[in-house]
PDB file of C-alpha atoms in Angstrom:
ATOM      1  CA  MET A   1       1.507   2.476 -15.986  1.00 91.00           C
ATOM      2  CA  ILE A   2       2.527   2.531 -12.329  1.00 96.00           C
ATOM      3  CA  VAL A   3       0.324   4.558  -9.987  1.00 97.00           C
ATOM      4  CA  PRO A   4      -0.327   4.712  -6.228  1.00 97.00           C
ATOM      5  CA  LEU A   5      -3.129   2.475  -4.982  1.00 96.00           C
ATOM      6  CA  ASN A   6      -5.243   5.468  -3.977  1.00 94.00           C
ATOM      7  CA  ALA A   7      -5.374   6.613  -7.635  1.00 95.00           C
ATOM      8  CA  LEU A   8      -7.393   3.563  -8.737  1.00 95.00           C
ATOM      9  CA  ARG A   9     -11.179   3.623  -9.061  1.00 96.00           C
ATOM     10  CA  PRO A  10     -13.746   1.028  -7.936  1.00 97.00           C
ATOM     11  CA  GLY A  11     -13.484  -2.081 -10.098  1.00 97.00           C
ATOM     12  CA  ASP A  12      -9.884  -1.369 -11.133  1.00 97.00           C
ATOM     13  CA  ARG A  13      -7.311  -4.105 -10.609  1.00 97.00           C
ATOM     14  CA  GLY A  14      -3.549  -3.983 -10.417  1.00 97.00           C
ATOM     15  CA  ILE A  15      -0.402  -5.750  -9.333  1.00 97.00           C
ATOM     16  CA  VAL A  16       1.698  -4.477  -6.433  1.00 97.00           C
ATOM     17  CA  VAL A  17       5.142  -3.501  -7.720  1.00 97.00           C
ATOM     18  CA  ASN A  18       6.614  -1.630  -4.744  1.00 94.00           C
ATOM     19  CA  ILE A  19       5.833  -0.400  -1.255  1.00 94.00           C
ATOM     20  CA  LEU A  20       7.164   2.983  -0.204  1.00 93.00           C
ATOM     21  CA  GLY A  21       7.579   4.185   3.356  1.00 88.00           C
ATOM     22  CA  GLY A  22       9.357   3.131   6.487  1.00 92.00           C
ATOM     23  CA  PRO A  23       9.655  -0.328   8.001  1.00 94.00           C
ATOM     24  CA  THR A  24       6.523   0.042  10.152  1.00 93.00           C
ATOM     25  CA  ALA A  25       4.321   0.964   7.189  1.00 90.00           C
ATOM     26  CA  ARG A  26       5.836  -1.795   5.065  1.00 91.00           C
ATOM     27  CA  GLN A  27       5.276  -4.356   7.813  1.00 93.00           C
ATOM     28  CA  ARG A  28       1.595  -3.370   8.156  1.00 91.00           C
ATOM     29  CA  LEU A  29       1.019  -3.505   4.398  1.00 91.00           C
ATOM     30  CA  VAL A  30       2.804  -6.833   3.969  1.00 91.00           C
ATOM     31  CA  GLY A  31       0.698  -8.178   6.855  1.00 91.00           C
ATOM     32  CA  MET A  32      -2.394  -7.309   4.777  1.00 90.00           C
ATOM     33  CA  GLY A  33      -1.020  -9.326   1.855  1.00 92.00           C
ATOM     34  CA  LEU A  34       0.136  -6.306  -0.137  1.00 93.00           C
ATOM     35  CA  THR A  35       3.400  -7.827  -1.261  1.00 94.00           C
ATOM     36  CA  PRO A  36       5.087  -7.276  -4.641  1.00 94.00           C
ATOM     37  CA  GLY A  37       3.313  -9.451  -7.212  1.00 96.00           C
ATOM     38  CA  ALA A  38      -0.010  -9.562  -5.330  1.00 96.00           C
ATOM     39  CA  THR A  39      -3.158  -8.682  -7.282  1.00 97.00           C
ATOM     40  CA  VAL A  40      -5.385  -6.077  -5.684  1.00 97.00           C
ATOM     41  CA  GLN A  41      -8.845  -4.849  -6.644  1.00 97.00           C
ATOM     42  CA  ILE A  42     -10.571  -1.680  -5.521  1.00 97.00           C
ATOM     43  CA  ILE A  43     -14.009  -2.518  -4.110  1.00 97.00           C
ATOM     44  CA  GLU A  44     -15.072   0.920  -2.823  1.00 96.00           C
ATOM     45  CA  SER A  45     -13.452   4.318  -2.954  1.00 93.00           C
ATOM     46  CA  HIS A  46     -15.116   7.600  -2.148  1.00 88.00           C
ATOM     47  CA  GLN A  47     -13.736  11.113  -2.063  1.00 87.00           C
ATOM     48  CA  TYR A  48     -13.141  10.868   1.696  1.00 89.00           C
ATOM     49  CA  GLY A  49     -12.567   7.974   4.050  1.00 91.00           C
ATOM     50  CA  PRO A  50     -10.816   4.645   3.668  1.00 95.00           C
ATOM     51  CA  ILE A  51     -10.577   2.596   0.491  1.00 96.00           C
ATOM     52  CA  ILE A  52     -12.013  -0.924   0.512  1.00 97.00           C
ATOM     53  CA  ILE A  53      -9.729  -3.343  -1.333  1.00 97.00           C
ATOM     54  CA  SER A  54      -9.602  -7.062  -2.027  1.00 97.00           C
ATOM     55  CA  VAL A  55      -6.307  -8.948  -1.867  1.00 95.00           C
ATOM     56  CA  GLY A  56      -6.343 -12.705  -2.362  1.00 90.00           C
ATOM     57  CA  GLY A  57     -10.115 -12.768  -1.867  1.00 91.00           C
ATOM     58  CA  VAL A  58      -9.914 -10.968   1.499  1.00 94.00           C
ATOM     59  CA  ARG A  59     -11.354  -7.475   1.896  1.00 96.00           C
ATOM     60  CA  PHE A  60      -9.586  -4.746   3.839  1.00 92.00           C
ATOM     61  CA  ALA A  61     -10.176  -1.082   4.595  1.00 96.00           C
ATOM     62  CA  ILE A  62      -7.032   0.961   4.099  1.00 95.00           C
ATOM     63  CA  GLY A  63      -6.491   4.670   4.759  1.00 94.00           C
ATOM     64  CA  ARG A  64      -5.729   6.917   1.801  1.00 94.00           C
ATOM     65  CA  GLY A  65      -2.313   7.889   3.176  1.00 93.00           C
ATOM     66  CA  MET A  66      -1.306   4.266   3.579  1.00 94.00           C
ATOM     67  CA  ALA A  67      -2.705   3.424   0.118  1.00 95.00           C
ATOM     68  CA  ALA A  68      -0.498   6.153  -1.383  1.00 95.00           C
ATOM     69  CA  LYS A  69       2.549   4.135  -0.277  1.00 95.00           C
ATOM     70  CA  VAL A  70       1.554   1.119  -2.408  1.00 96.00           C
ATOM     71  CA  MET A  71       2.667   1.408  -6.032  1.00 97.00           C
ATOM     72  CA  ILE A  72       0.512  -0.550  -8.489  1.00 97.00           C
ATOM     73  CA  ARG A  73       0.825  -1.581 -12.134  1.00 97.00           C
ATOM     74  CA  LYS A  74      -2.716  -1.109 -13.400  1.00 95.00           C
ATOM     75  CA  LEU A  75      -4.234  -4.069 -15.271  1.00 93.00           C
TER      76      LEU A  75
END
């Protein structure tokens, strides 16, 4: 099942399958390690505010709008 990153819950893991959006958004996300094939885990996610994720053992805070551009295959 492929879902946007912001649809995952804390503890969920998935593999990046696609990044939507323009070149600037893609460049920012790729710079964070969110490339197709990368495994990502949701560390913290609340109703409002950024989502804390782990990619390759590194934690990032990502806005919900930006997270909606990352399509994930849920593991």
